[in-house]
């Protein structure tokens, strides 16, 4: 009788049979045996957490992008689940050894065009847009992408950084980017619809006063996004940290002026921004979100703890935002004086989540990253959370525990992954498979293999 009841529970309660987070490596395929390799800002240009996206899945095909040893930009595709990648060499070579100058991919569901933004750090971008229908066509050649332009369609963006694509629920492709620079820049949005790009304008502000714990005032900053994520209801979530322009707010010049974790959302596709309580705190193009906007800080932290920018965020099946942050906790030091050394030695990862009641909770992940670099967050179909840490280590927590029972579910040093990895969030959502794009550690500027490992989740 007890066995029968247990079986009935498994049948009647969705997800019960597979509630615990699990990971199985199912394949590991080669993209390029000799990809471009140089370390800049502690990272690689082919694998940076802020790429949205370097790898993505659409209509049964998966796409990936990287730079070759000869600096050529490549986009490849394969049938989902296949092992053979088809490469297209785009008509562009990386202009400088700067890990900011990543390749980001986007696909417009309205006309099935593939969009490529690349090679920019406080410079005009390089951009390609394919012919309509390429994402669902058998055609796959460089001619389908046309020539490189320095504008987004006909829209001049000026000097910019961090190109990212995101798709709205009705299939409009949006483009997020920063103008200005670190410590003095603003986030802006553009939108592609009907075959045409148009600017929506800036939605964050660089101005206003911030007073550090030492009394020093900073009057410029930029908002670093942990991501832009639409949930199933169409709400656009944005978690972030601020970086100040005045390094005098630090206790030691060897630190990093990032501080606080903040959160805003938009229910009108990025036109109007609200804090967690629902109050309007910004309007794109006219009244941007700023340092003085009320109710946007959800986890206060002063700038003396080496807080990482642009880490990761995701939204669970109930539409609740989750954020991954990392920094040096106060139990180790209240003043980070050597960012790289102390982050690697003392840095810890934290899961910050908004509950159904609107309150935010923070849980320290008991597995240290042991690295200066960033972690990526995804959810499986059971709403279990997975953190893909530097070097490809994966730790997970179950929804049943309230995402508190963090444990290592994959750790294979033989991957030889360098630092950050990129993940295909779209394939996790559609198929329950986590594709991790990683590049193997090398030395100096010696090229190394770049690969895609596929994991079955749950």
Short mmCIF file of C-alpha atoms in Angstrom, two decimals:
data_model
loop_
_atom_site.label_atom_id
_atom_site.label_comp_id
_atom_site.label_asym_id
_atom_site.label_seq_id
_atom_site.Cartn_x
_atom_site.Cartn_y
_atom_site.Cartn_z
CA UNK A 1 0.00 0.00 0.00
CA UNK A 2 2.82 2.43 0.88
CA UNK A 3 4.57 1.62 -2.39
CA UNK A 4 1.33 2.22 -4.32
CA UNK A 5 0.87 5.60 -2.64
CA UNK A 6 4.46 6.54 -3.48
CA UNK A 7 3.92 5.63 -7.13
CA UNK A 8 0.72 7.65 -7.22
CA UNK A 9 2.54 10.66 -5.82
CA UNK A 10 5.19 10.37 -8.51
CA UNK A 11 2.52 10.29 -11.19
CA UNK A 12 0.25 12.98 -9.81
CA UNK A 13 2.81 15.52 -8.64
CA UNK A 14 4.78 16.97 -11.60
CA UNK A 15 8.52 16.96 -11.04
CA UNK A 16 8.46 14.83 -7.90
CA UNK A 17 10.31 11.96 -9.52
CA UNK A 18 13.19 14.16 -10.55
CA UNK A 19 13.19 16.91 -7.94
CA UNK A 20 16.88 16.87 -7.08
CA UNK A 21 19.36 18.68 -9.33
CA UNK A 22 21.44 16.33 -11.44
CA UNK A 23 24.06 16.75 -14.15
CA UNK A 24 25.19 14.26 -16.80
CA UNK A 25 27.87 15.09 -19.36
CA UNK A 26 26.54 13.76 -22.68
CA UNK A 27 28.98 15.20 -25.23
CA UNK A 28 32.00 17.48 -25.63
CA UNK A 29 32.55 18.73 -29.17
CA UNK A 30 35.32 20.77 -30.73
CA UNK A 31 34.60 24.17 -32.25
CA UNK A 32 38.16 25.14 -33.12
CA UNK A 33 41.43 23.40 -32.27
CA UNK A 34 43.32 26.68 -32.50
CA UNK A 35 41.26 29.60 -31.19
CA UNK A 36 42.66 33.02 -30.38
CA UNK A 37 44.17 33.18 -26.89
CA UNK A 38 45.38 36.12 -24.83
CA UNK A 39 44.56 37.14 -21.28
CA UNK A 40 43.21 40.67 -20.85
CA UNK A 41 41.39 42.06 -17.80
CA UNK A 42 41.82 38.54 -16.36
CA UNK A 43 39.65 37.09 -19.14
CA UNK A 44 39.53 35.76 -22.70
CA UNK A 45 37.82 37.51 -25.60
CA UNK A 46 36.11 34.24 -26.60
CA UNK A 47 34.53 33.56 -23.20
CA UNK A 48 33.20 36.41 -21.09
CA UNK A 49 30.20 36.21 -18.79
CA UNK A 50 28.66 39.41 -20.14
CA UNK A 51 28.29 37.99 -23.67
CA UNK A 52 24.59 37.73 -24.46
CA UNK A 53 24.99 35.51 -26.36
CA UNK A 54 28.12 33.73 -27.58
CA UNK A 55 26.13 30.51 -27.91
CA UNK A 56 22.37 30.11 -28.44
CA UNK A 57 19.72 27.75 -29.79
CA UNK A 58 16.92 28.62 -32.21
CA UNK A 59 14.48 26.46 -34.19
CA UNK A 60 16.44 23.23 -33.84
CA UNK A 61 19.88 24.70 -34.49
CA UNK A 62 22.60 25.85 -32.16
CA UNK A 63 24.93 28.74 -32.97
CA UNK A 64 28.32 29.65 -31.52
CA UNK A 65 30.83 32.42 -32.22
CA UNK A 66 34.53 33.01 -31.53
CA UNK A 67 37.78 34.42 -32.93
CA UNK A 68 40.30 32.12 -34.62
CA UNK A 69 44.06 32.12 -34.10
CA UNK A 70 44.28 34.42 -37.12
CA UNK A 71 41.82 36.83 -35.43
CA UNK A 72 38.97 36.08 -37.83
CA UNK A 73 35.42 36.20 -36.48
CA UNK A 74 33.59 32.89 -36.97
CA UNK A 75 29.96 31.88 -36.48
CA UNK A 76 29.13 28.17 -36.56
CA UNK A 77 25.93 26.16 -36.42
CA UNK A 78 24.92 22.56 -35.86
CA UNK A 79 21.70 20.62 -35.65
CA UNK A 80 20.78 20.40 -31.98
CA UNK A 81 22.20 17.17 -30.61
CA UNK A 82 24.63 16.78 -33.49
CA UNK A 83 28.41 16.82 -33.33
CA UNK A 84 29.29 18.41 -36.68
CA UNK A 85 29.61 22.18 -36.72
CA UNK A 86 29.38 24.20 -39.95
CA UNK A 87 31.64 27.25 -39.85
CA UNK A 88 31.25 30.59 -41.60
CA UNK A 89 34.19 33.00 -41.49
CA UNK A 90 32.85 36.55 -41.28
CA UNK A 91 34.62 39.44 -43.04
CA UNK A 92 36.19 40.87 -39.90
CA UNK A 93 39.35 40.41 -37.82
CA UNK A 94 39.64 41.41 -34.16
CA UNK A 95 41.15 44.89 -34.02
CA UNK A 96 42.90 44.80 -30.64
CA UNK A 97 43.90 42.47 -27.81
CA UNK A 98 41.10 43.42 -25.44
CA UNK A 99 38.83 40.83 -23.81
CA UNK A 100 35.94 43.32 -23.80
CA UNK A 101 35.71 43.06 -27.61
CA UNK A 102 33.52 39.95 -27.60
CA UNK A 103 31.14 38.60 -30.23
CA UNK A 104 27.43 38.70 -29.36
CA UNK A 105 24.69 36.96 -31.33
CA UNK A 106 20.99 37.66 -31.65
CA UNK A 107 18.17 36.20 -33.76
CA UNK A 108 14.98 38.02 -34.70
CA UNK A 109 11.92 35.72 -34.65
CA UNK A 110 10.04 38.24 -36.78
CA UNK A 111 12.14 37.70 -39.91
CA UNK A 112 14.62 34.99 -38.82
CA UNK A 113 17.62 37.25 -39.36
CA UNK A 114 20.87 36.58 -37.48
CA UNK A 115 22.57 39.60 -35.96
CA UNK A 116 26.24 39.85 -34.96
CA UNK A 117 27.73 42.67 -32.87
CA UNK A 118 31.43 42.55 -32.09
CA UNK A 119 34.82 44.08 -31.44
CA UNK A 120 33.96 47.18 -29.42
CA UNK A 121 35.22 48.75 -26.18
CA UNK A 122 34.46 52.46 -26.01
CA UNK A 123 34.55 52.46 -29.83
CA UNK A 124 32.01 52.24 -32.63
CA UNK A 125 30.78 48.70 -33.02
CA UNK A 126 31.17 46.32 -35.94
CA UNK A 127 27.83 44.84 -36.97
CA UNK A 128 26.42 42.33 -39.44
CA UNK A 129 22.83 41.36 -40.20
CA UNK A 130 21.99 38.32 -42.28
CA UNK A 131 19.48 38.05 -45.07
CA UNK A 132 15.93 37.35 -43.83
CA UNK A 133 15.16 33.70 -43.16
CA UNK A 134 18.76 32.55 -42.69
CA UNK A 135 18.03 31.12 -39.21
CA UNK A 136 15.55 28.64 -40.75
CA UNK A 137 17.28 28.14 -44.09
CA UNK A 138 19.66 25.49 -45.41
CA UNK A 139 21.86 28.26 -46.74
CA UNK A 140 25.01 28.89 -44.70
CA UNK A 141 27.73 31.08 -46.19
CA UNK A 142 29.47 34.39 -45.55
CA UNK A 143 27.57 36.11 -48.35
CA UNK A 144 24.34 35.63 -46.38
CA UNK A 145 25.69 38.01 -43.71
CA UNK A 146 26.61 40.80 -46.12
CA UNK A 147 29.23 43.40 -45.28
CA UNK A 148 30.31 44.79 -41.93
CA UNK A 149 28.90 48.17 -40.93
CA UNK A 150 29.82 50.53 -38.09
CA UNK A 151 26.20 51.41 -37.38
CA UNK A 152 23.21 49.40 -36.16
CA UNK A 153 21.34 49.37 -39.43
CA UNK A 154 21.13 53.09 -40.13
CA UNK A 155 21.36 54.02 -36.42
CA UNK A 156 24.59 55.64 -35.23
CA UNK A 157 25.35 54.59 -31.66
CA UNK A 158 28.74 56.26 -31.24
CA UNK A 159 31.40 54.81 -28.94
CA UNK A 160 29.94 51.90 -26.99
CA UNK A 161 30.67 48.71 -25.01
CA UNK A 162 28.89 45.48 -23.98
CA UNK A 163 26.60 44.73 -26.93
CA UNK A 164 23.82 42.36 -25.86
CA UNK A 165 20.71 41.06 -27.62
CA UNK A 166 17.43 40.07 -26.00
CA UNK A 167 14.09 39.03 -27.53
CA UNK A 168 10.75 40.39 -26.32
CA UNK A 169 7.74 38.06 -25.88
CA UNK A 170 6.22 39.24 -29.18
CA UNK A 171 9.47 38.58 -31.03
CA UNK A 172 11.08 41.99 -31.25
CA UNK A 173 14.86 41.91 -31.03
CA UNK A 174 16.32 44.44 -28.59
CA UNK A 175 19.90 45.64 -28.28
CA UNK A 176 21.46 46.74 -24.99
CA UNK A 177 24.72 48.65 -24.86
CA UNK A 178 26.69 51.14 -22.77
CA UNK A 179 27.82 54.54 -23.99
CA UNK A 180 30.49 56.44 -22.13
CA UNK A 181 33.01 54.51 -20.07
CA UNK A 182 33.59 52.66 -16.83
CA UNK A 183 32.66 54.93 -13.95
CA UNK A 184 30.97 57.43 -16.25
CA UNK A 185 28.54 55.78 -18.64
CA UNK A 186 24.89 55.05 -19.33
CA UNK A 187 22.96 51.98 -20.51
CA UNK A 188 20.88 52.40 -23.65
CA UNK A 189 18.39 50.34 -25.65
CA UNK A 190 17.53 49.98 -29.33
CA UNK A 191 14.83 47.84 -30.93
CA UNK A 192 14.52 45.93 -34.20
CA UNK A 193 11.08 45.46 -35.71
CA UNK A 194 9.81 45.35 -39.27
CA UNK A 195 13.37 45.05 -40.53
CA UNK A 196 14.45 48.38 -39.02
CA UNK A 197 16.41 49.42 -35.95
CA UNK A 198 15.47 52.45 -33.86
CA UNK A 199 16.93 53.88 -30.68
CA UNK A 200 14.83 53.86 -27.54
CA UNK A 201 17.48 55.89 -25.72
CA UNK A 202 19.32 55.86 -22.40
CA UNK A 203 17.62 54.33 -19.38
CA UNK A 204 20.33 54.80 -16.72
CA UNK A 205 22.07 57.93 -15.52
CA UNK A 206 25.75 58.54 -14.77
CA UNK A 207 25.16 61.59 -12.59
CA UNK A 208 24.32 62.17 -8.92
CA UNK A 209 26.28 62.00 -5.69
CA UNK A 210 27.47 58.91 -3.85
CA UNK A 211 29.37 59.20 -0.58
CA UNK A 212 31.76 56.40 0.27
CA UNK A 213 32.27 55.09 3.82
CA UNK A 214 35.34 57.31 4.08
CA UNK A 215 33.30 60.44 3.31
CA UNK A 216 34.67 60.92 -0.20
CA UNK A 217 32.01 61.90 -2.75
CA UNK A 218 31.76 60.52 -6.28
CA UNK A 219 29.65 62.35 -8.85
CA UNK A 220 29.83 59.96 -11.83
CA UNK A 221 29.29 56.21 -12.25
CA UNK A 222 27.89 53.54 -14.51
CA UNK A 223 25.41 50.74 -13.93
CA UNK A 224 26.83 47.28 -14.66
CA UNK A 225 24.09 44.81 -15.56
CA UNK A 226 23.98 41.22 -14.34
CA UNK A 227 21.71 40.64 -17.33
CA UNK A 228 18.45 41.52 -19.04
CA UNK A 229 15.88 38.73 -18.75
CA UNK A 230 12.26 38.47 -19.87
CA UNK A 231 10.08 36.11 -17.85
CA UNK A 232 7.10 34.14 -19.14
CA UNK A 233 4.68 36.95 -18.39
CA UNK A 234 6.71 39.51 -20.34
CA UNK A 235 8.34 41.31 -17.45
CA UNK A 236 11.91 42.48 -18.12
CA UNK A 237 14.20 42.04 -15.11
CA UNK A 238 17.49 43.87 -14.58
CA UNK A 239 19.80 43.35 -11.60
CA UNK A 240 22.95 45.43 -11.38
CA UNK A 241 25.80 46.96 -9.42
CA UNK A 242 27.10 50.52 -9.52
CA UNK A 243 30.72 51.44 -10.29
CA UNK A 244 31.88 54.87 -9.13
CA UNK A 245 34.06 57.19 -11.18
CA UNK A 246 35.98 58.53 -8.19
CA UNK A 247 38.41 55.90 -6.89
CA UNK A 248 38.79 58.02 -3.79
CA UNK A 249 35.73 56.28 -2.30
CA UNK A 250 37.97 53.22 -1.74
CA UNK A 251 39.92 52.46 1.39
CA UNK A 252 42.83 51.33 -0.83
CA UNK A 253 43.54 51.99 -4.52
CA UNK A 254 44.00 48.25 -5.08
CA UNK A 255 40.26 47.68 -4.74
CA UNK A 256 37.28 48.07 -7.06
CA UNK A 257 34.67 50.83 -6.83
CA UNK A 258 31.69 48.51 -7.37
CA UNK A 259 29.04 48.72 -4.65
CA UNK A 260 25.51 47.51 -3.85
CA UNK A 261 23.27 45.08 -5.70
CA UNK A 262 20.22 46.74 -7.20
CA UNK A 263 17.13 45.65 -9.08
CA UNK A 264 14.53 47.22 -11.39
CA UNK A 265 11.97 45.80 -13.78
CA UNK A 266 9.91 46.91 -16.77
CA UNK A 267 6.46 45.77 -17.85
CA UNK A 268 6.45 47.77 -21.10
CA UNK A 269 9.50 46.35 -22.89
CA UNK A 270 12.07 48.64 -21.34
CA UNK A 271 10.23 51.96 -21.65
CA UNK A 272 9.35 52.44 -17.97
CA UNK A 273 11.35 51.09 -15.01
CA UNK A 274 10.05 50.28 -11.54
CA UNK A 275 11.57 49.27 -8.23
CA UNK A 276 10.56 46.09 -6.42
CA UNK A 277 7.64 47.85 -4.78
CA UNK A 278 6.23 48.83 -8.17
CA UNK A 279 7.04 52.55 -8.01
CA UNK A 280 8.25 54.17 -11.24
CA UNK A 281 11.95 55.05 -10.89
CA UNK A 282 12.90 55.75 -14.50
CA UNK A 283 11.69 56.37 -18.04
CA UNK A 284 13.85 55.46 -21.01
CA UNK A 285 14.94 58.45 -23.02
CA UNK A 286 13.77 61.15 -20.62
CA UNK A 287 14.19 60.32 -16.91
CA UNK A 288 16.73 57.53 -16.43
CA UNK A 289 17.28 55.33 -13.37
CA UNK A 290 19.98 56.89 -11.19
CA UNK A 291 21.95 56.53 -8.00
CA UNK A 292 19.26 58.47 -6.14
CA UNK A 293 16.31 56.44 -7.42
CA UNK A 294 14.37 55.16 -4.40
CA UNK A 295 14.04 51.53 -3.39
CA UNK A 296 16.36 50.02 -6.01
CA UNK A 297 19.14 48.66 -3.73
CA UNK A 298 18.29 45.13 -2.60
CA UNK A 299 21.63 44.13 -1.04
CA UNK A 300 23.76 47.00 0.27
CA UNK A 301 27.55 46.61 0.16
CA UNK A 302 30.23 49.28 0.30
CA UNK A 303 32.93 49.47 -2.39
CA UNK A 304 35.73 47.90 -0.31
CA UNK A 305 34.90 44.22 -0.85
CA UNK A 306 35.89 43.57 -4.47
CA UNK A 307 32.27 43.12 -5.60
CA UNK A 308 32.21 41.69 -9.13
CA UNK A 309 30.20 43.38 -11.87
CA UNK A 310 28.19 41.70 -14.66
CA UNK A 311 27.94 38.32 -13.00
CA UNK A 312 24.62 36.60 -13.71
CA UNK A 313 20.87 36.54 -13.20
CA UNK A 314 17.96 34.26 -14.09
CA UNK A 315 14.22 34.08 -13.50
CA UNK A 316 12.46 31.01 -12.10
CA UNK A 317 9.21 29.52 -13.41
CA UNK A 318 7.20 31.71 -11.04
CA UNK A 319 8.74 34.89 -12.45
CA UNK A 320 10.95 35.58 -9.45
CA UNK A 321 14.41 37.03 -10.16
CA UNK A 322 17.58 35.39 -8.85
CA UNK A 323 21.03 36.99 -8.91
CA UNK A 324 24.54 35.63 -8.46
CA UNK A 325 27.09 37.98 -6.94
CA UNK A 326 30.57 37.47 -5.55
CA UNK A 327 32.86 39.47 -3.30
CA UNK A 328 35.24 39.24 -0.35
CA UNK A 329 33.14 38.98 2.85
CA UNK A 330 33.95 41.16 5.84
CA UNK A 331 35.08 38.19 7.91
CA UNK A 332 38.23 38.15 5.76
CA UNK A 333 38.78 41.89 5.39
CA UNK A 334 36.86 45.14 5.39
CA UNK A 335 39.35 46.60 2.90
CA UNK A 336 40.36 44.75 -0.26
CA UNK A 337 43.82 46.08 -1.09
CA UNK A 338 44.84 43.61 -3.82
CA UNK A 339 41.83 42.79 -5.99
CA UNK A 340 43.17 39.83 -7.96
CA UNK A 341 44.97 38.11 -5.09
CA UNK A 342 42.29 38.59 -2.45
CA UNK A 343 39.38 37.78 -4.78
CA UNK A 344 40.99 34.46 -5.70
CA UNK A 345 41.84 33.66 -2.07
CA UNK A 346 38.84 35.00 -0.18
CA UNK A 347 36.10 35.64 -2.76
CA UNK A 348 32.80 33.95 -2.09
CA UNK A 349 29.69 33.46 -4.23
CA UNK A 350 26.20 34.43 -3.05
CA UNK A 351 22.71 33.61 -4.30
CA UNK A 352 20.34 36.58 -3.94
CA UNK A 353 16.66 35.89 -4.64
CA UNK A 354 13.33 37.68 -4.42
CA UNK A 355 10.61 35.76 -2.62
CA UNK A 356 6.91 35.65 -3.35
CA UNK A 357 6.43 38.30 -0.65
CA UNK A 358 8.82 40.68 -2.40
CA UNK A 359 11.59 40.34 0.15
CA UNK A 360 15.12 39.48 -0.88
CA UNK A 361 17.22 36.80 0.78
CA UNK A 362 20.92 36.07 0.38
CA UNK A 363 22.62 32.70 0.82
CA UNK A 364 26.36 32.12 0.72
CA UNK A 365 27.31 29.24 -1.57
CA UNK A 366 29.65 27.03 0.50
CA UNK A 367 31.85 26.16 -2.50
CA UNK A 368 34.38 29.00 -3.06
CA UNK A 369 35.02 29.92 -6.71
CA UNK A 370 38.79 30.13 -6.10
CA UNK A 371 39.07 32.59 -8.97
CA UNK A 372 38.68 36.25 -9.85
CA UNK A 373 36.14 35.54 -12.56
CA UNK A 374 32.36 35.25 -12.86
CA UNK A 375 29.74 32.53 -12.40
CA UNK A 376 26.67 31.84 -14.59
CA UNK A 377 23.21 30.89 -13.27
CA UNK A 378 20.55 28.72 -14.95
CA UNK A 379 17.42 26.83 -13.85
CA UNK A 380 16.29 23.38 -14.97
CA UNK A 381 12.66 22.44 -15.63
CA UNK A 382 12.15 21.60 -11.96
CA UNK A 383 13.38 25.08 -10.98
CA UNK A 384 16.57 23.70 -9.46
CA UNK A 385 19.42 26.19 -9.75
CA UNK A 386 22.82 25.52 -11.29
CA UNK A 387 25.88 27.74 -10.97
CA UNK A 388 28.50 27.25 -13.67
CA UNK A 389 31.60 28.53 -11.92
CA UNK A 390 34.99 29.45 -13.35
CA UNK A 391 36.82 26.52 -14.98
CA UNK A 392 33.47 24.79 -15.65
CA UNK A 393 32.72 23.57 -12.13
CA UNK A 394 28.96 23.21 -11.60
CA UNK A 395 27.25 23.49 -8.22
CA UNK A 396 23.50 23.18 -7.72
CA UNK A 397 20.69 23.70 -5.22
CA UNK A 398 17.15 22.35 -5.19
CA UNK A 399 13.99 24.37 -5.30
CA UNK A 400 12.63 22.14 -2.50
CA UNK A 401 15.31 23.50 -0.14
CA UNK A 402 14.60 27.10 -1.07
CA UNK A 403 17.92 27.02 -2.96
CA UNK A 404 20.02 26.54 0.15
CA UNK A 405 21.44 23.00 -0.23
CA UNK A 406 24.30 23.93 -2.57
CA UNK A 407 26.55 21.04 -3.55
CA UNK A 408 29.06 20.29 -6.31
CA UNK A 409 27.53 18.20 -9.10
CA UNK A 410 30.32 18.43 -11.69
CA UNK A 411 34.02 19.15 -11.32
CA UNK A 412 36.45 17.87 -13.91
CA UNK A 413 39.86 19.60 -13.99
CA UNK A 414 40.68 17.61 -17.14
CA UNK A 415 38.46 20.06 -19.06
CA UNK A 416 41.31 22.55 -18.60
CA UNK A 417 38.80 25.38 -18.93
CA UNK A 418 40.20 28.87 -18.47
CA UNK A 419 38.25 31.13 -16.13
CA UNK A 420 34.80 32.12 -17.31
CA UNK A 421 32.58 30.04 -19.55
CA UNK A 422 29.50 30.90 -21.61
CA UNK A 423 26.20 29.02 -21.43
CA UNK A 424 23.31 28.54 -23.83
CA UNK A 425 20.35 29.64 -21.72
CA UNK A 426 17.89 29.14 -24.57
CA UNK A 427 18.69 25.42 -24.86
CA UNK A 428 18.21 24.88 -21.13
CA UNK A 429 14.74 26.36 -21.43
CA UNK A 430 13.73 24.45 -24.56
CA UNK A 431 15.41 21.07 -24.04
CA UNK A 432 16.74 20.75 -20.51
CA UNK A 433 20.31 20.60 -21.84
CA UNK A 434 23.03 22.94 -20.62
CA UNK A 435 25.60 23.74 -23.32
CA UNK A 436 28.79 25.25 -21.93
CA UNK A 437 31.22 26.94 -24.31
CA UNK A 438 34.73 26.98 -22.88
CA UNK A 439 38.31 27.53 -23.99
CA UNK A 440 41.22 25.52 -22.71
CA UNK A 441 43.96 27.14 -20.69
CA UNK A 442 47.10 28.05 -22.59
CA UNK A 443 50.07 30.33 -21.97
CA UNK A 444 51.03 33.69 -23.41
CA UNK A 445 49.37 34.02 -26.79
CA UNK A 446 49.53 30.35 -27.80
CA UNK A 447 46.17 29.42 -29.41
CA UNK A 448 44.08 26.75 -27.68
CA UNK A 449 40.98 24.64 -28.37
CA UNK A 450 37.52 26.06 -27.83
CA UNK A 451 34.79 23.48 -27.17
CA UNK A 452 31.14 22.97 -26.24
CA UNK A 453 30.23 20.55 -23.45
CA UNK A 454 26.59 19.43 -23.23
CA UNK A 455 25.05 18.44 -19.90
CA UNK A 456 21.65 16.86 -19.33
CA UNK A 457 20.02 18.53 -16.33
CA UNK A 458 17.56 16.90 -13.98
#
